[in-house]
Short mmCIF file of C-alpha atoms and ligand atoms in Angstrom, two decimals:
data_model
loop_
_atom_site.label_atom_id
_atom_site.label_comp_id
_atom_site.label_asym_id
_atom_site.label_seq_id
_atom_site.Cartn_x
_atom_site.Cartn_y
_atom_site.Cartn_z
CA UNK H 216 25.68 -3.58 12.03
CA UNK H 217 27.68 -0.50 11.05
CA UNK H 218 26.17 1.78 9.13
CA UNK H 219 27.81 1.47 5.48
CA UNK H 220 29.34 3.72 2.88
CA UNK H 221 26.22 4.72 1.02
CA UNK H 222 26.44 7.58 -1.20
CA UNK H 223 23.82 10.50 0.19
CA UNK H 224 20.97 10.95 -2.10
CA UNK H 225 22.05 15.03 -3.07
CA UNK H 226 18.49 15.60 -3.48
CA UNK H 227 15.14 14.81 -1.85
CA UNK H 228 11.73 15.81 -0.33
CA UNK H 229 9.22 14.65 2.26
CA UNK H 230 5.86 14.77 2.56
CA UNK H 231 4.30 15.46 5.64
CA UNK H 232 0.52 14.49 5.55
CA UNK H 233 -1.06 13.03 6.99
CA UNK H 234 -1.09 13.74 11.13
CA UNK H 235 -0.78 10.07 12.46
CA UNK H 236 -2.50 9.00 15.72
CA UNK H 237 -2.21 5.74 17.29
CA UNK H 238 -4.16 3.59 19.35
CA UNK H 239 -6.16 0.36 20.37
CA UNK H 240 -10.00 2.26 20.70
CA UNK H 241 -8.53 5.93 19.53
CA UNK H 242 -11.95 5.66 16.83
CA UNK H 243 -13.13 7.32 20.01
CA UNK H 244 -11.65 10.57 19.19
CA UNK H 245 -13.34 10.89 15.81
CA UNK H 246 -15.86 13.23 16.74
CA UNK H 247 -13.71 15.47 18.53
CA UNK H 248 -10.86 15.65 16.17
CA UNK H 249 -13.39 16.17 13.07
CA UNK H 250 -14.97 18.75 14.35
CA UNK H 251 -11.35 20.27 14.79
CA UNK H 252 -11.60 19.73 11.08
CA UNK H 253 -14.41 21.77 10.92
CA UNK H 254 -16.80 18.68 9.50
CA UNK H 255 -20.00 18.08 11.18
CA UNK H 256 -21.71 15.12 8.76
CA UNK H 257 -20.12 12.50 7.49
CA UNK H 258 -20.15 9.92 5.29
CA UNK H 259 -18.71 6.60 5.66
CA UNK H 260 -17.05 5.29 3.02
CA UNK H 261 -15.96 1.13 3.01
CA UNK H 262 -16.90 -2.16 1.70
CA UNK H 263 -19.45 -4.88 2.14
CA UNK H 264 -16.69 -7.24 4.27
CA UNK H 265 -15.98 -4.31 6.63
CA UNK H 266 -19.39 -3.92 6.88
CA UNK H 267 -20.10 -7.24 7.30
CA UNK H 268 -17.25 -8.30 10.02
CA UNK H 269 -19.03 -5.52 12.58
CA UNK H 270 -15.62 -3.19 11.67
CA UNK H 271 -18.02 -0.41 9.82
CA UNK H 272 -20.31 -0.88 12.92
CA UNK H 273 -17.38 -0.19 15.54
CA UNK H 274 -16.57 3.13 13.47
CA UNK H 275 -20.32 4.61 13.28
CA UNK H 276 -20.63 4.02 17.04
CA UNK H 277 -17.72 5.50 17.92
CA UNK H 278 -18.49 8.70 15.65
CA UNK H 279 -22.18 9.18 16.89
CA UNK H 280 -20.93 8.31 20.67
CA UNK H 281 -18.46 11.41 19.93
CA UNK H 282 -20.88 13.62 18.56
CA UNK H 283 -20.41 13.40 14.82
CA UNK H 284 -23.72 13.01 12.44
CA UNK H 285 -23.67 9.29 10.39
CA UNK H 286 -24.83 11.66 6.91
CA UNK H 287 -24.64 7.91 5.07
CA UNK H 288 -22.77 4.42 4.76
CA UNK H 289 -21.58 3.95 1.16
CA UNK H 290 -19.99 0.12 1.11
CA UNK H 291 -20.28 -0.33 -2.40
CA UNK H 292 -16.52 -0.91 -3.24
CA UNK H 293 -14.79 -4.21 -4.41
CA UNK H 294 -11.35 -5.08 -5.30
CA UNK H 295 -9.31 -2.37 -6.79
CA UNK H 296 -10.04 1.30 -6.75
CA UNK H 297 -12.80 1.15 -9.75
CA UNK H 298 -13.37 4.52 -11.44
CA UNK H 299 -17.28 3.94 -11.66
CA UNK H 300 -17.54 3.08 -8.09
CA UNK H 301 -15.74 6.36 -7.38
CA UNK H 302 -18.13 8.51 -9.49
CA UNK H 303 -20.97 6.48 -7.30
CA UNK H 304 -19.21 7.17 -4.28
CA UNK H 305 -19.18 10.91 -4.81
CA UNK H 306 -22.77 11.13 -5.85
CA UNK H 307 -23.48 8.98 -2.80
CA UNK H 308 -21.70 11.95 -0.82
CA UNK H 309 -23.42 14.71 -2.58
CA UNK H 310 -26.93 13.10 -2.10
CA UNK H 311 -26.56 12.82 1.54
CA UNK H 312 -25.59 16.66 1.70
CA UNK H 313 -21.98 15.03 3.68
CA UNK H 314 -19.35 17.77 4.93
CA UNK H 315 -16.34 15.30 5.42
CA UNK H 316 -15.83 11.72 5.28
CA UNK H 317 -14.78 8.55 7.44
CA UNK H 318 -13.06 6.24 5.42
CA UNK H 319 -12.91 2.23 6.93
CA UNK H 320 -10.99 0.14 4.56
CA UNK H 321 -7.90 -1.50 3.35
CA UNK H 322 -6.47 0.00 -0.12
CA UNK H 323 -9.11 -0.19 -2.43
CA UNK H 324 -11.56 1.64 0.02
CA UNK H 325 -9.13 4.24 0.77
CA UNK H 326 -7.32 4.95 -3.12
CA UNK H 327 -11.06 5.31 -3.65
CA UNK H 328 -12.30 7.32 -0.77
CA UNK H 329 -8.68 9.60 -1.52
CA UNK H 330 -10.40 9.88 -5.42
CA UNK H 331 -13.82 10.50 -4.30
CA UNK H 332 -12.06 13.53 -1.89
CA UNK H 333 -10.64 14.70 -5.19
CA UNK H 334 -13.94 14.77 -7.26
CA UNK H 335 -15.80 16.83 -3.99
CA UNK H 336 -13.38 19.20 -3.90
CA UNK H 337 -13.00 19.54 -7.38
CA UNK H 338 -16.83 20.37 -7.89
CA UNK H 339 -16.15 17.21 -10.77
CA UNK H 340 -18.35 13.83 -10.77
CA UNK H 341 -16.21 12.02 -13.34
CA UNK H 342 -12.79 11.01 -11.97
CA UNK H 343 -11.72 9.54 -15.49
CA UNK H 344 -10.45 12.51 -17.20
CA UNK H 345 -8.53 13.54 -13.74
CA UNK H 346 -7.11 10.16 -13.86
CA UNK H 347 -5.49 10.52 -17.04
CA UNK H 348 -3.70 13.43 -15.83
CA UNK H 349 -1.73 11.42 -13.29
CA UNK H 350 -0.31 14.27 -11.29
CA UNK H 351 -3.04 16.68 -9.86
CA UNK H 352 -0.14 19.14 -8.05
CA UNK H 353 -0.68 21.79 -10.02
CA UNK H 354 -3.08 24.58 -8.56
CA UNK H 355 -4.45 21.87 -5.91
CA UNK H 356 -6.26 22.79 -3.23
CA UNK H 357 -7.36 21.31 0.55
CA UNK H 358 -10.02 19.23 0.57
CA UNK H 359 -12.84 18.36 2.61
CA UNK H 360 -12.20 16.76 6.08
CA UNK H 361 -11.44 13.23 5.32
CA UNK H 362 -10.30 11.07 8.40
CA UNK H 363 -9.04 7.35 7.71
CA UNK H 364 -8.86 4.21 9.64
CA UNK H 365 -6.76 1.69 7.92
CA UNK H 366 -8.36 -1.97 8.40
CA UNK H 367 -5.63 -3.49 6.82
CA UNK H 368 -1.58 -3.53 7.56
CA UNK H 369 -0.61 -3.21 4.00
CA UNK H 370 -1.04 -0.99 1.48
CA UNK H 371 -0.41 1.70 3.29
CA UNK H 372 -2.90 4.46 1.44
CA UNK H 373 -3.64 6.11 4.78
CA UNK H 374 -0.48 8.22 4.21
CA UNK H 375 0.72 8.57 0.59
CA UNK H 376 -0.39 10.81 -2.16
CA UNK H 377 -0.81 8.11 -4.42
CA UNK H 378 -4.19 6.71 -5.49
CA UNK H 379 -4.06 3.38 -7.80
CA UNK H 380 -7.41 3.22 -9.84
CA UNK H 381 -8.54 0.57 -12.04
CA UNK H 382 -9.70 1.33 -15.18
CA UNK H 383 -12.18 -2.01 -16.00
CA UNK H 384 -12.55 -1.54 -19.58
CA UNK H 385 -9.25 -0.89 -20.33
CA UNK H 386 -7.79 -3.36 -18.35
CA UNK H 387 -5.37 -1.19 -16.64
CA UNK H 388 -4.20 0.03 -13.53
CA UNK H 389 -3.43 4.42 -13.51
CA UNK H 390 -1.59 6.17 -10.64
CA UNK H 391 -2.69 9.17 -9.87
CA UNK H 392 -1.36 11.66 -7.06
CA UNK H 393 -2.71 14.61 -5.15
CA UNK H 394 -0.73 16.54 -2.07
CA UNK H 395 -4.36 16.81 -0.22
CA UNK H 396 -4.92 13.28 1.43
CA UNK H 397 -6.26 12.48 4.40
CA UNK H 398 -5.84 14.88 7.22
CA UNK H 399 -6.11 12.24 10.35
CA UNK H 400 -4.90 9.06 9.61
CA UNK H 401 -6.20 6.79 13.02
CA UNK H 402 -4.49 3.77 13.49
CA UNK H 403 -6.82 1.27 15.96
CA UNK H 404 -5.75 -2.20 16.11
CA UNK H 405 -9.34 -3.41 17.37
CA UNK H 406 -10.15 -2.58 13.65
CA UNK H 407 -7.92 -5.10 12.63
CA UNK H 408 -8.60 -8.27 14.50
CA UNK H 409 -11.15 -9.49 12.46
CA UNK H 410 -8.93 -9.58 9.32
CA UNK H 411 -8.66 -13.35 7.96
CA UNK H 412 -5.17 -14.70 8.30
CA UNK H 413 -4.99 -15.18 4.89
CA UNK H 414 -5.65 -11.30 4.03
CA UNK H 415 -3.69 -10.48 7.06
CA UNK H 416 -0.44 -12.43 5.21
CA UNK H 417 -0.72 -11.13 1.83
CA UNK H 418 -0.95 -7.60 2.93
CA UNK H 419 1.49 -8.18 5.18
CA UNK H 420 3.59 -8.92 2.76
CA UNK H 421 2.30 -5.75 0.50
CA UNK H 422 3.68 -3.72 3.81
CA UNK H 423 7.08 -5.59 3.39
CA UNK H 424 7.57 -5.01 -0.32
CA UNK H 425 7.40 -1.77 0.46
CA UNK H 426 9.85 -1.49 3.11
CA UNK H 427 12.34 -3.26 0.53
CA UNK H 428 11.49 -1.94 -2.28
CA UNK H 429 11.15 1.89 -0.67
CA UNK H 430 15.19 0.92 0.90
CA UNK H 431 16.39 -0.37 -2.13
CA UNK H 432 14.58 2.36 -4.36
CA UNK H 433 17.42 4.71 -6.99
CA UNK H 434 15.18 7.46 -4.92
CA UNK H 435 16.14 6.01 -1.51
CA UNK H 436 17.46 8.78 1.13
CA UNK H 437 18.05 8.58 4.59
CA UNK H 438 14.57 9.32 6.48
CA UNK H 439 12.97 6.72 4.20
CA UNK H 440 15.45 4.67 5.62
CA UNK H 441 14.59 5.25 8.81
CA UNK H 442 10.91 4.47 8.03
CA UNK H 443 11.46 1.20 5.87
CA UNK H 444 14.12 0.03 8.10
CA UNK H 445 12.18 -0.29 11.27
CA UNK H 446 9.22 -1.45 9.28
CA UNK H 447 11.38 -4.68 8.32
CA UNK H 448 12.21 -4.79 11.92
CA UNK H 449 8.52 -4.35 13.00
CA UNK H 450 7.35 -6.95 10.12
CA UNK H 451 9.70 -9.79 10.49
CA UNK H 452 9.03 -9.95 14.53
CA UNK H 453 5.20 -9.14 14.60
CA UNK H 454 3.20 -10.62 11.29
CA UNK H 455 3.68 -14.07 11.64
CA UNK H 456 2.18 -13.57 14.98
CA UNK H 457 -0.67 -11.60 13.95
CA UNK H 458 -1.36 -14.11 11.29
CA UNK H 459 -1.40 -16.78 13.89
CA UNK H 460 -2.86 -15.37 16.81
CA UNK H 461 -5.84 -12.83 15.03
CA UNK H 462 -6.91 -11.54 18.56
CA UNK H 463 -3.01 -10.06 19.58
CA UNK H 464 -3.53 -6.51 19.88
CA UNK H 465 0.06 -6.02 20.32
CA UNK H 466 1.00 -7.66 16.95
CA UNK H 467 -1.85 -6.04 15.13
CA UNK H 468 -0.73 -2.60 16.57
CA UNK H 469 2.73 -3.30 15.19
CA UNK H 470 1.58 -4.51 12.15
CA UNK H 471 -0.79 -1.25 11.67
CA UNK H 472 2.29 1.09 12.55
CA UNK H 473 4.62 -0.89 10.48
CA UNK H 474 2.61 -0.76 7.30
CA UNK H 475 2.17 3.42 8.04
CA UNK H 476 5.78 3.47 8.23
CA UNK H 477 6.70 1.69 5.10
CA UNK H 478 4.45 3.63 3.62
CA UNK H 479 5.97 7.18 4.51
CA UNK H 480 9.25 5.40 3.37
CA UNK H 481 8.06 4.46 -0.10
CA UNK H 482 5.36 7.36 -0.70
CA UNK H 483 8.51 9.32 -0.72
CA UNK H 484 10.75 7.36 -2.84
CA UNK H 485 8.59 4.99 -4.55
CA UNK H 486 9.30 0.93 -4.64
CA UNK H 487 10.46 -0.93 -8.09
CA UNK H 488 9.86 -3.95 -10.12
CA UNK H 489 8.20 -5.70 -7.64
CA UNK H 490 5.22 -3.44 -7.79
CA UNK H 491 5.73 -2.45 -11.18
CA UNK H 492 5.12 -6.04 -12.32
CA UNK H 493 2.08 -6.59 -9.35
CA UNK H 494 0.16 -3.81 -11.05
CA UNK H 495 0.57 -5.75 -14.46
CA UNK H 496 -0.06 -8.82 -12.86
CA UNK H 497 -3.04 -7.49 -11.22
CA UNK H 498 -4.75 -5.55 -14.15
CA UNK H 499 -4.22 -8.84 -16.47
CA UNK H 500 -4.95 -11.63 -14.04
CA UNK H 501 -6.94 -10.35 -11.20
CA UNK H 502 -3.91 -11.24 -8.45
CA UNK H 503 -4.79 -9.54 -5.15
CA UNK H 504 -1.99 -6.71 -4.92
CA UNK H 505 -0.30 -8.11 -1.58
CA UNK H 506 -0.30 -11.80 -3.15
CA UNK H 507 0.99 -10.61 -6.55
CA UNK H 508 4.25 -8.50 -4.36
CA UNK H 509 4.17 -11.50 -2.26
CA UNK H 510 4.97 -13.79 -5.19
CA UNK H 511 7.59 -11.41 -7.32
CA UNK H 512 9.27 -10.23 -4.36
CA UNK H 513 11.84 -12.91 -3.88
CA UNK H 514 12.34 -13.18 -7.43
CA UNK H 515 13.05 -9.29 -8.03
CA UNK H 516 15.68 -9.13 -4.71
CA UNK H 517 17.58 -12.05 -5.95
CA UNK H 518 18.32 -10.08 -9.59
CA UNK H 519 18.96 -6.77 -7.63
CA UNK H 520 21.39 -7.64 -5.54
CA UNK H 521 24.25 -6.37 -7.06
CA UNK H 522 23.08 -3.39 -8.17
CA UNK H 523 22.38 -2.00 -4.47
CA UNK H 524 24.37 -5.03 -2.30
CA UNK H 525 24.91 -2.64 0.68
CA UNK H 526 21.48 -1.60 0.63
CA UNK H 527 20.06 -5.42 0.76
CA UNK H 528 23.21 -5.78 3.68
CA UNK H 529 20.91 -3.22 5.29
CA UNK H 530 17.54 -5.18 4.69
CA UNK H 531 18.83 -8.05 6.19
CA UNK H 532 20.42 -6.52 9.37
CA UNK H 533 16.88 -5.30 9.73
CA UNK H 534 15.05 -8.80 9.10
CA UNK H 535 17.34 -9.88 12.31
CA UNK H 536 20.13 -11.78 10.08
CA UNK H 537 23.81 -11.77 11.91
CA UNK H 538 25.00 -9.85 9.10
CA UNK H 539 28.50 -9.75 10.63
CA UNK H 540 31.26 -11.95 8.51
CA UNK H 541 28.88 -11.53 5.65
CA UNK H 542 29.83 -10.87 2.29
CA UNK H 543 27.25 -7.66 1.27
CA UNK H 544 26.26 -10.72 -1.62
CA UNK H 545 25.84 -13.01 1.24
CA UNK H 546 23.85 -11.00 3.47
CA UNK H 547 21.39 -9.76 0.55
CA UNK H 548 21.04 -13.70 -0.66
CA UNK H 549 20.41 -14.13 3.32
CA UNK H 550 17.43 -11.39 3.18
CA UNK H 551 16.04 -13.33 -0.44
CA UNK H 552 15.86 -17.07 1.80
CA UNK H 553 14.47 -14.91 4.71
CA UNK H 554 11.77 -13.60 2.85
CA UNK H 555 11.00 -16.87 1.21
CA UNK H 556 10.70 -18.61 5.17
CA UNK H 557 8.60 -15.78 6.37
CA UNK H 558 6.09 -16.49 3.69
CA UNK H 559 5.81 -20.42 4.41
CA UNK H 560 5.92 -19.55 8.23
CA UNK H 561 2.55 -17.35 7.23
CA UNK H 562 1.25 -19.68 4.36
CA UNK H 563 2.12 -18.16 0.77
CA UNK H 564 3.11 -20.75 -1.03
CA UNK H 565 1.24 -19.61 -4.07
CA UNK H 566 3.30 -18.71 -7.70
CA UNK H 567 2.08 -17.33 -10.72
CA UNK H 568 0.90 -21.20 -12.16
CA UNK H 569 -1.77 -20.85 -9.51
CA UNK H 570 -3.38 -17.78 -11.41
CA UNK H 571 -3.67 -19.03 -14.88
CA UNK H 572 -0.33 -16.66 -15.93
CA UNK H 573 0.92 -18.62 -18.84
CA UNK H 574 4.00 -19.57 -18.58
CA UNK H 575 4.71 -18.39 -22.83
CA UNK H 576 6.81 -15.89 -23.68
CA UNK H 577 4.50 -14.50 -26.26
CA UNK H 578 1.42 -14.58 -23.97
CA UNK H 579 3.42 -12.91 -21.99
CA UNK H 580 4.23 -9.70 -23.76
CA UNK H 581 1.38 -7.99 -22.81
CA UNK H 582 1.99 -7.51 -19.21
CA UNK H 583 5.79 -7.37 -19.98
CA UNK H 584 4.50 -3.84 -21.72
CA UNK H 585 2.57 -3.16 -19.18
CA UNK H 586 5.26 -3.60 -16.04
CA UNK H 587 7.37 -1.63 -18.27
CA UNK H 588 5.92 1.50 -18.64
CA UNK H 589 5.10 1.60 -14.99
CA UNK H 590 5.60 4.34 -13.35
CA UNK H 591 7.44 2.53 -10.63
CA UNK H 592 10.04 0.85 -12.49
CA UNK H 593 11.69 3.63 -13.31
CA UNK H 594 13.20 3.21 -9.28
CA UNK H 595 14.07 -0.38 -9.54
CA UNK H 596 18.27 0.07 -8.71
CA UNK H 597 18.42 -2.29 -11.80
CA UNK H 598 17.53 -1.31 -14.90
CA UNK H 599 15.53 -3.91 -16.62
CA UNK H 600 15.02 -4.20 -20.59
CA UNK H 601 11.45 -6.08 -21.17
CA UNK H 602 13.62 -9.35 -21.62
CA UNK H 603 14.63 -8.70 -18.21
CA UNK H 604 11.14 -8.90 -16.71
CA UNK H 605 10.21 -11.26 -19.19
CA UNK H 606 12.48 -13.29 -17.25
CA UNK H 607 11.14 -12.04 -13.74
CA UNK H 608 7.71 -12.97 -14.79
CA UNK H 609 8.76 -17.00 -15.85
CA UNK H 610 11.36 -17.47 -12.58
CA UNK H 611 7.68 -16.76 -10.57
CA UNK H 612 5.77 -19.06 -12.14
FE1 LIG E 15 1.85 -1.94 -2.63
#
């Protein structure tokens, strides 16, 4: 398609971190390019199932073959960047007299690893109070030499400044954001084979969010674009084949370089209700992040469209819909029925019903709050009263 009349965004930055290097078996350059970094002993930070499916394994080999020192494996993190798991993880770091860090994880391992950066360099061992500050620009400096290998295609941590941390008593999810994140992020698809297809889906589909979220965004400008476009491209033509076929390098590279460039796209301009409403949804009901996107996202594009319809004409040119002779509200309804076949070709049928969500307006009201003083909805190109989400929230159940 023709590129459309869209107004240019009169102001913007970009972020530049981290360097980005690509490649099935590049875990072989770890040694090398972290000494580079000037680290010598590291510590690996993951979780049990990374360590479990051989992926932590894969890593330490590669980093003693290439001459870095294994200081430590600390695997102790679960779902959802936990605050106390973070203090552990830095003590863990300390104890082992570490210089760097190897992260091996999907988002909780590496919003946590990101925090657990923070708290070394900081000389701090509680990350609470930090987190309550949201915004740790001011005055930061570099940190330790942290290199990350993304084992899943989704969230996309490996390259934004944002770290999502749960706060368990509270019940709620806090963003926080640093400029200092990783310094290498290393994308190997051999790190990614092992993923269930089930995991591989939903974070897929955390990856796709946002790419549409991150196009759609009031923040949107023309290099995120660029990024979130070809991620559509990338996601539409390669996950349902990596789902399907786990061992396919090629759609597991894709997939891995797709999610890294929907993340530059919305690390600069954010995403919007979707994710506003997953974080609610996930502090309140425990819904995995990429399911809980996976679920609103239909919902949230179908009561956007005509606040941004040349924007969704976009999304759809880039899912591979013959946008030509299409109405902009045809083409954007086009993307909403695309992205509801593209989860039942990759098997998310799930809605909110099949997480206990009641389906009450009152019971409700809680996470209503919660979506609503998100930071992200603030980027949504609709702006939505709490009745609006209210209404969001009982269309996904
Ligand atoms: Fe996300």
């Amino acid at each position: 398609m023709k590129y459309p009349d869209i107004e240019l965004n009169p102001f913007f930055s970009w972020a530049n971190r981290p360097r980005i290097m690509y490649g099935p078996g590049i875990r072989s350059e770890l040694g090398f390019e972290m000494g580079q970094l000037g680290g010598t002993r590291a510590v690996i930070i993951t979780d049990k199932g990374v360590v479990n499916a051989g992926v932590a394994q894969l890593v330490a080999d590669a980093m003693t073959k290439s001459g870095l020192e294994l200081a430590g494996i600390f695997d102790h993190i679960v779902q959802d960047a936990r605050i106390d798991l973070i203090n552990e993880g830095a003590a863990f770091y300390r104890d082992k007299g570490a210089d760097c860090m190897v992260v091996v994880g999907g988002g909780s391992v590496m919003d946590s690893a990101k925090a657990i950066n923070i708290l070394i360099g900081d000389g701090a061992d509680d990350f609470m109070p930090l987190a309550e500050q949201a915004a740790l620009w001011d005055g930061a400096k570099p940190l330790p030499p942290h290199i990350v290998f993304p084992t899943t295609a989704g969230t996309a941590s490996e390259v934004t400044t944002a770290i999502v941390v749960l706060d368990v008593d509270a019940r709620v999810k806090l963003q926080v954001t640093h400029p200092y994140n990783a310094d290498i992020a290393m994308l190997d698809p051999e790190l990614t084979v092992k993923l269930p297809p089930k995991i591989t889906a939903f974070t897929g589909m955390d990856a796709l969010t946002h790419a549409v979220e991150g196009v759609t965004s009031s923040g949107a400008e023309p290099l995120a674009d660029a990024c979130g476009l070809h991620a559509i491209r990338l996601i539409f033509r390669y996950l349902p084949l990596a789902v399907h076929e786990p061992d396919n390098i090629t759609a597991r590279g894709n997939m891995l370089i797709a999610s890294t460039l929907a993340g530059l796209c919305f690390g600069n301009v954010m995403t919007g209700a979707v994710h506003a409403t997953a974080h609610a949804l996930g502090a309140h009901y425990g819904i995995p992040h990429g399911l809980a996107n996976a679920i609103m996202l239909p919902v949230v594009m179908a009561s956007n469209v005509e606040a941004a319809p040349e924007r969704y004409t976009m999304v759809a040119d880039a899912m591979g819909i013959a946008v030509h002779g299409m109405s902009d509200a045809e083409a954007a309804l086009a993307a909403v029925q695309a992205v509801k076949d593209l989860k039942n070709d990759i098997g998310l049928t799930q809605t909110l019903r099949d997480f206990n969500v009641p389906n009450d307006s009152d019971e409700l009201q809680q996470t209503v709050e919660l979506a609503a003083s998100d930071s992200q909805i603030s980027y949504n190109p609709r702006y939505l009263e709490d009745s609006d989400i209210l209404e969001l929230l009982l269309k996904a159940y």
